[in-house]
mmCIF file of C-alpha atoms in Angstrom:
data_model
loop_
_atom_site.group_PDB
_atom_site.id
_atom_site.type_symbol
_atom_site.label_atom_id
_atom_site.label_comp_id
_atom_site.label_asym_id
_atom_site.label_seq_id
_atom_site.Cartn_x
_atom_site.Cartn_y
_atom_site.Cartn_z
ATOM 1 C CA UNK A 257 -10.355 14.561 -152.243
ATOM 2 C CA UNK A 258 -10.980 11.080 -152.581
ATOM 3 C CA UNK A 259 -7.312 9.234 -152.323
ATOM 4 C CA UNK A 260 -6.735 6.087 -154.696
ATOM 5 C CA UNK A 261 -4.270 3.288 -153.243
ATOM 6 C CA UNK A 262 -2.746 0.553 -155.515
ATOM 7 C CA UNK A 263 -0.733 -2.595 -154.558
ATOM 8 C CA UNK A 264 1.478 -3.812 -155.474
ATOM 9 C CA UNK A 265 3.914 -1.458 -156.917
ATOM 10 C CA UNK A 266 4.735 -3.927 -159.162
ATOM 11 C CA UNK A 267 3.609 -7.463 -159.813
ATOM 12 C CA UNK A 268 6.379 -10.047 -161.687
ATOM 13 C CA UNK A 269 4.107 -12.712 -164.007
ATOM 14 C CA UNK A 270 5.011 -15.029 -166.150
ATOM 15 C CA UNK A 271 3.331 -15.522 -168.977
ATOM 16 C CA UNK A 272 0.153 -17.668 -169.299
ATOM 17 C CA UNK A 273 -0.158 -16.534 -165.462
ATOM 18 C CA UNK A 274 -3.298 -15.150 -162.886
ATOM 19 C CA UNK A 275 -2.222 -11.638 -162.183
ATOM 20 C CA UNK A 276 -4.345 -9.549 -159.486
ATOM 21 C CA UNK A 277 -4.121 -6.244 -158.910
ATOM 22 C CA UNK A 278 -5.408 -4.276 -155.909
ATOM 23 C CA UNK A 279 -6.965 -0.805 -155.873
ATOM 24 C CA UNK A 280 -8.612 0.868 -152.487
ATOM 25 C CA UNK A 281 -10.128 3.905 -152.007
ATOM 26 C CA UNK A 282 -10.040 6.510 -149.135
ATOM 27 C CA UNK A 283 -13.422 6.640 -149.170
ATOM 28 C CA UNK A 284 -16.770 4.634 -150.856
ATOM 29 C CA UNK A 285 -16.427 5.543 -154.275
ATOM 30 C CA UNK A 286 -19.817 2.894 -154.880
ATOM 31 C CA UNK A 287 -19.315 1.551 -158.543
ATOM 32 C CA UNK A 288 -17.554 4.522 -159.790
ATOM 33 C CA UNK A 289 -14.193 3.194 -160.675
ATOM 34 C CA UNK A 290 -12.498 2.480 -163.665
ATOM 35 C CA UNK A 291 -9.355 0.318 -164.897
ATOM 36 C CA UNK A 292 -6.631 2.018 -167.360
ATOM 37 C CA UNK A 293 -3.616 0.100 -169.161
ATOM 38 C CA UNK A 294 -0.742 1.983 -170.025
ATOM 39 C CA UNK A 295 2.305 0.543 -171.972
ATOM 40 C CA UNK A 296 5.386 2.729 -172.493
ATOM 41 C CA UNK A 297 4.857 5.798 -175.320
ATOM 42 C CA UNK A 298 1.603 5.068 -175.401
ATOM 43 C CA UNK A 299 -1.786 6.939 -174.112
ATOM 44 C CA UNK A 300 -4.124 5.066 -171.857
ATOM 45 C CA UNK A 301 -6.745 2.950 -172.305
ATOM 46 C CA UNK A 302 -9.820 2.192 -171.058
ATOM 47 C CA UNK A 303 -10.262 -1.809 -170.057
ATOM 48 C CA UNK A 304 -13.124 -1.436 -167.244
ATOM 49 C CA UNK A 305 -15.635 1.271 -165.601
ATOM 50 C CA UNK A 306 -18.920 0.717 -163.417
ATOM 51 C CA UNK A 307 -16.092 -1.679 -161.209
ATOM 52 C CA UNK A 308 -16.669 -4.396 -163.164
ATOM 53 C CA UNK A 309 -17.811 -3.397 -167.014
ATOM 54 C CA UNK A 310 -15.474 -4.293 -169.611
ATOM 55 C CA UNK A 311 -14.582 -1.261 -172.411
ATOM 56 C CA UNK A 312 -15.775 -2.251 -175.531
ATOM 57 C CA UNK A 313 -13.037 -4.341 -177.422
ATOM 58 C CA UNK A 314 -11.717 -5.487 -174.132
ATOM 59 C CA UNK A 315 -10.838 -9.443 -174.041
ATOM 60 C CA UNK A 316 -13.045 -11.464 -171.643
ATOM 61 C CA UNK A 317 -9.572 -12.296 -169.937
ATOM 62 C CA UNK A 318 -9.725 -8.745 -168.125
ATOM 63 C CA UNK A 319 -11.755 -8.528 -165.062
ATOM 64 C CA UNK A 320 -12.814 -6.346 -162.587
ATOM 65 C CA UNK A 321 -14.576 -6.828 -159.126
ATOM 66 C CA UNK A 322 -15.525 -4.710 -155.876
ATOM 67 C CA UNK A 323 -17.464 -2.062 -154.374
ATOM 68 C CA UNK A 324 -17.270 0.840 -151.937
ATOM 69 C CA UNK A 325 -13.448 1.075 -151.299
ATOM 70 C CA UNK A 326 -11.452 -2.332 -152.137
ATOM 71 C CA UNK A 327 -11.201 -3.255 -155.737
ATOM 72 C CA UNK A 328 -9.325 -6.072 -157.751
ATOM 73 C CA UNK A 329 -8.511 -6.356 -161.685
ATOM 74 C CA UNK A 330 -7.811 -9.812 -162.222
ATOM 75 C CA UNK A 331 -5.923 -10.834 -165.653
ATOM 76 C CA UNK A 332 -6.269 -14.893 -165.906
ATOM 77 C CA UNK A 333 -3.920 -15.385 -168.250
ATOM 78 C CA UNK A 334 -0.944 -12.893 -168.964
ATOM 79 C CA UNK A 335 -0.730 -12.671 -172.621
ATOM 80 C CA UNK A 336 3.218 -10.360 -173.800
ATOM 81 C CA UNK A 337 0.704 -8.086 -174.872
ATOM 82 C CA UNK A 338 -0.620 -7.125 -171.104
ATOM 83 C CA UNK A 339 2.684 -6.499 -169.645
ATOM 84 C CA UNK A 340 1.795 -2.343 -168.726
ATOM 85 C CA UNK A 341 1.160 -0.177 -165.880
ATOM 86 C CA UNK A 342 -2.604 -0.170 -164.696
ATOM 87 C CA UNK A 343 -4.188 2.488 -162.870
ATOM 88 C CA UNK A 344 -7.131 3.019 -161.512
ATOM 89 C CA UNK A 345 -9.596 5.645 -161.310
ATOM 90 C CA UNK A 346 -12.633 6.688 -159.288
ATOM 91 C CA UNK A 347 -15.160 9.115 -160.752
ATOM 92 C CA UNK A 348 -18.172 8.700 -157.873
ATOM 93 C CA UNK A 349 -17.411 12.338 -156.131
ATOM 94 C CA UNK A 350 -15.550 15.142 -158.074
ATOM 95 C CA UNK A 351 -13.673 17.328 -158.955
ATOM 96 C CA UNK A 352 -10.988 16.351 -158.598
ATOM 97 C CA UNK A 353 -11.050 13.179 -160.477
ATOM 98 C CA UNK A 354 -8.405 10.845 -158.797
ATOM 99 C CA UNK A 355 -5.864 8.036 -160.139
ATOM 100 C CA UNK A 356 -4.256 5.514 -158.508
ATOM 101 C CA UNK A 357 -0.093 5.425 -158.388
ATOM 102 C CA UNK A 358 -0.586 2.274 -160.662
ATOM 103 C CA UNK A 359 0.783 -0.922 -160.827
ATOM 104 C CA UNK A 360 3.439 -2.085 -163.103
ATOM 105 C CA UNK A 361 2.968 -5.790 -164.588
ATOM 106 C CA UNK A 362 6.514 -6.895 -165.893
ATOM 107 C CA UNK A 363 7.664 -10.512 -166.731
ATOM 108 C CA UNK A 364 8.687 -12.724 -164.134
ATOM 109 C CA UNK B 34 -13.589 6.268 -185.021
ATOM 110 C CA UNK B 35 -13.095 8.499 -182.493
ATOM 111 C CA UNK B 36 -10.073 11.037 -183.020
ATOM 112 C CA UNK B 37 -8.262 13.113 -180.568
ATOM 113 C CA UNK B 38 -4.924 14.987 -181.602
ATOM 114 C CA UNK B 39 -3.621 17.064 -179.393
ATOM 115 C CA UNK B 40 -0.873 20.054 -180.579
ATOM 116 C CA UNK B 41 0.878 22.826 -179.299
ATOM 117 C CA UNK B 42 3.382 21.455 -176.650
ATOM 118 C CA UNK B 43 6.778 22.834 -176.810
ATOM 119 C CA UNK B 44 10.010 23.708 -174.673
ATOM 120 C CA UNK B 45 9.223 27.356 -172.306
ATOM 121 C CA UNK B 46 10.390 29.224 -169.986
ATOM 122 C CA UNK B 47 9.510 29.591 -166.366
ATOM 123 C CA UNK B 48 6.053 32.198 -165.635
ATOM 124 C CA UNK B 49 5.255 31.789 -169.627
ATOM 125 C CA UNK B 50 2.241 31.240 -171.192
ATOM 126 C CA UNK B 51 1.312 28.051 -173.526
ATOM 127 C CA UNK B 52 -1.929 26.851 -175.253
ATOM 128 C CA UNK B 53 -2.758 23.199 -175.940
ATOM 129 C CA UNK B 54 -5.298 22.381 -178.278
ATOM 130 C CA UNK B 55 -7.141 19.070 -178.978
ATOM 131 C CA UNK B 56 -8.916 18.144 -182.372
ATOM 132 C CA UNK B 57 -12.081 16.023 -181.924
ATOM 133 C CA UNK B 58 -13.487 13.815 -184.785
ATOM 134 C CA UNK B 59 -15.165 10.220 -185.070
ATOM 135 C CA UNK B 60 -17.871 11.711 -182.384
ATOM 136 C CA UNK B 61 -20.596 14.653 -181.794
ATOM 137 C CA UNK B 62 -18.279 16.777 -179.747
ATOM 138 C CA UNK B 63 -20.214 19.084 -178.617
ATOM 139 C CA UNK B 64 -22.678 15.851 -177.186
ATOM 140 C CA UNK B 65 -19.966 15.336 -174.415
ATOM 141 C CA UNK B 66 -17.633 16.600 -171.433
ATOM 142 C CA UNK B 67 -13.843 16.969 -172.373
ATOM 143 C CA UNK B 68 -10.944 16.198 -169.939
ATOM 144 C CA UNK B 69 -7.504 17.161 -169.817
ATOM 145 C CA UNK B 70 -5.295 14.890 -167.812
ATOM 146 C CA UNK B 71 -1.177 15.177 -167.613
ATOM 147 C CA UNK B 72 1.619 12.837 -166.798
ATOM 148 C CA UNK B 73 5.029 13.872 -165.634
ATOM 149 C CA UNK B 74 7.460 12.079 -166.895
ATOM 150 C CA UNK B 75 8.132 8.360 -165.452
ATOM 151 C CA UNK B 76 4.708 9.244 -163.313
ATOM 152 C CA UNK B 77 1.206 8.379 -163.005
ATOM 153 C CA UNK B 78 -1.439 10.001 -164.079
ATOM 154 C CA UNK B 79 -2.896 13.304 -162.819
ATOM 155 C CA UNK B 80 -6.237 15.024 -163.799
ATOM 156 C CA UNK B 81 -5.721 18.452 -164.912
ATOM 157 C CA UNK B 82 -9.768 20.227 -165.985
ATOM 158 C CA UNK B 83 -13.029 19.699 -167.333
ATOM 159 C CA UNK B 84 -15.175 21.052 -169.524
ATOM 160 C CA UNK B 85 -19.225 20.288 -169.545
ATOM 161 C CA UNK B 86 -20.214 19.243 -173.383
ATOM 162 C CA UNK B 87 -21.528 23.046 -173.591
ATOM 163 C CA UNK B 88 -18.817 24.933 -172.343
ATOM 164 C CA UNK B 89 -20.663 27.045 -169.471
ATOM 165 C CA UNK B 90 -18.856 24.584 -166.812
ATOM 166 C CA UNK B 91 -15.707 24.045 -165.956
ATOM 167 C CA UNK B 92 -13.390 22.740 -162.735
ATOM 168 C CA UNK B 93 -9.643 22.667 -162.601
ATOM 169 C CA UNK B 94 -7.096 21.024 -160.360
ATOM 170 C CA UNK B 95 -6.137 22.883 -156.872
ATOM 171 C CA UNK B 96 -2.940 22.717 -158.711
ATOM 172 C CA UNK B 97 -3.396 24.420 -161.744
ATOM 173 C CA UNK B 98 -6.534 26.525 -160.136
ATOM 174 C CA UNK B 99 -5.664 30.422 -161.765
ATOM 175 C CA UNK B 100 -3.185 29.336 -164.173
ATOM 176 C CA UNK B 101 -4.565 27.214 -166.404
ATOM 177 C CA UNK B 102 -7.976 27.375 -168.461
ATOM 178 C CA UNK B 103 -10.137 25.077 -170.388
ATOM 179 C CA UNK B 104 -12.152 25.933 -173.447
ATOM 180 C CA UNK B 105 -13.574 24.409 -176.558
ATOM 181 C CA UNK B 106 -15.057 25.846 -179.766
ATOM 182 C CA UNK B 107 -17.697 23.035 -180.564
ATOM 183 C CA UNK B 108 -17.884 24.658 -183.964
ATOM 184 C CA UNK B 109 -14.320 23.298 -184.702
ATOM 185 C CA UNK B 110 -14.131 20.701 -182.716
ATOM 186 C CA UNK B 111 -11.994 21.475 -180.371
ATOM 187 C CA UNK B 112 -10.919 21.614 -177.054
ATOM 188 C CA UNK B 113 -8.481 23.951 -175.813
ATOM 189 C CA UNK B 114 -6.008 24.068 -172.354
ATOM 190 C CA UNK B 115 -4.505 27.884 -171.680
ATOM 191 C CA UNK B 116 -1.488 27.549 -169.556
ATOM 192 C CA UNK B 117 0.056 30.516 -167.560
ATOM 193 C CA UNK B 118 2.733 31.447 -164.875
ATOM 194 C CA UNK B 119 4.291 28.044 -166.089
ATOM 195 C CA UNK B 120 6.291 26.206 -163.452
ATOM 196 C CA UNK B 121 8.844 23.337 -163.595
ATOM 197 C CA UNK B 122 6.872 20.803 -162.070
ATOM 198 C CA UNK B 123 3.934 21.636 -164.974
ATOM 199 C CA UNK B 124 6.542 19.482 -167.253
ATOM 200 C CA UNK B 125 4.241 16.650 -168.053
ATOM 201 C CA UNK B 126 2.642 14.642 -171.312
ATOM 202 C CA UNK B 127 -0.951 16.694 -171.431
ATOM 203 C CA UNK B 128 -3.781 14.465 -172.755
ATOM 204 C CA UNK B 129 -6.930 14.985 -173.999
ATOM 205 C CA UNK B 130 -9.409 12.601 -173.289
ATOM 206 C CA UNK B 131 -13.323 12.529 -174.000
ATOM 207 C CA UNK B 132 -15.886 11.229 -170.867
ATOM 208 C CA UNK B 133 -18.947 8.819 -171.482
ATOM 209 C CA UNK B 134 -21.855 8.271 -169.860
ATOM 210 C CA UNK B 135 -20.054 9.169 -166.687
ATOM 211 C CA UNK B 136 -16.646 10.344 -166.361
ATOM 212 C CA UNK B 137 -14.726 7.336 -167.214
ATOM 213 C CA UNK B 138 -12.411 8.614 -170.136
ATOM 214 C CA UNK B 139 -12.773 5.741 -173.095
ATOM 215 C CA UNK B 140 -10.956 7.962 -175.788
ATOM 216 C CA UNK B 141 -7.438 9.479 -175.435
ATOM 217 C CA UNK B 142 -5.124 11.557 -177.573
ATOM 218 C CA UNK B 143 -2.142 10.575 -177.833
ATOM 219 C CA UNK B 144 -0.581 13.124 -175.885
ATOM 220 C CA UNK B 145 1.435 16.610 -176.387
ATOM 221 C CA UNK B 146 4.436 17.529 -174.310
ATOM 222 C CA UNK B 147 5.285 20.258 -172.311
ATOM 223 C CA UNK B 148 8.418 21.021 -170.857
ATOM 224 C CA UNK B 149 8.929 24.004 -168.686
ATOM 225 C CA UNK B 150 12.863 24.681 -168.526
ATOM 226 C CA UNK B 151 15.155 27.612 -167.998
#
């Protein structure tokens, strides 16, 4: 199975901020990985697939990069609304399809 | 707009049985692949099954492998997780959550829990 690693654990922003998050695969995973937010009670959703696509609704302020095994999700500005867990996701060889631990964005 | 409602979570015993269910509408369910995906609590996230958009294939979890099944009746709209033999460490939110082109998951339910407790 195709391991997903993301750093860091958490990330402390302030508001207004760049925040980056980090996401590698065991493996090449190609394209095939997608970006969740989570925020507390809530289900997931989806901000990013294809590495890089934003999820329809998505603002422009959500960003994804990378190929093979290293990806980034880059939020430019940290709005109180993106302060969530993130994970990861890659779908390029499965079953099983695998998550990342996530990353927890909380205010700095 | 797309719909998912899961039901059927509860409080059960150890080595019981439980079935989820998940209500699809807002989309041609039968057009697409169904996932279930759980989340213990103050965890990440964990893929559970799948189900192709026709039922004839499905893959589950080494975890879950012989315990748990996935179904759907595409005449109801809905998709369906059989749990057996339950274990402690199945205590988790269970999601349903539809695929797209590929499996990305861009719809979610918002979740059903189970807790397996003696």
């Amino acid at each position: 199975e195709i391991v997903m690693t993301q750093s860091p654990a958490t990330l402390s922003v302030s508001p207004g901020e760049r925040a980056t998050l980090s996401c590698r695969a065991s493996e090449s995973v190609g394209s095939s990985l997608a970006w969740y937010q989570q925020k507390p009670g809530q289900a997931p959703r989806l901000l990013i697939y294809g590495a890089s696509t934003r999820a329809t609704g998505i603002p422009d302020r959500f960003s994804g990069s990378g190929s093979g095994t290293e990806f980034t999700l880059i939020i430019s500005s940290l709005q109180s609304e993106d302060f969530a867990v993130y994970y990861c996701q890659q779908y390029h060889r499965w079953p099983p399809l695998t998550f990342g631990g996530g990353t927890k964005v909380e205010i700095k | 707009q797309v719909l998912l409602v899961e039901s059927g979570g509860g409080v059960v015993q150890p080595g019981t049985s439980l079935r989820l269910s998940c209500a699809a509408s807002g989309f041609t369910f039968g057009n697409y692949g169904m996932h279930w995906v759980r989340q213990a609590p103050g965890k990440g996230l964990e893929w559970v099954a799948i189900i192709s958009s026709d039922g004839r294939v499905t893959y589950t979890a080494d975890s879950v492998k012989g315990r748990f099944t996935i179904s759907r009746d595409n005449s109801r709209n809905t998709l369906y997780l059989q749990m057996s033999s339950l274990k402690a460490e199945d205590t988790a939110v269970y999601y349903c959550a539809k695929r797209d082109f590929q499996q990305w998951l861009d719809y979610w339910g918002q979740g059903t829990l189970v807790t397996v407790s003696s």
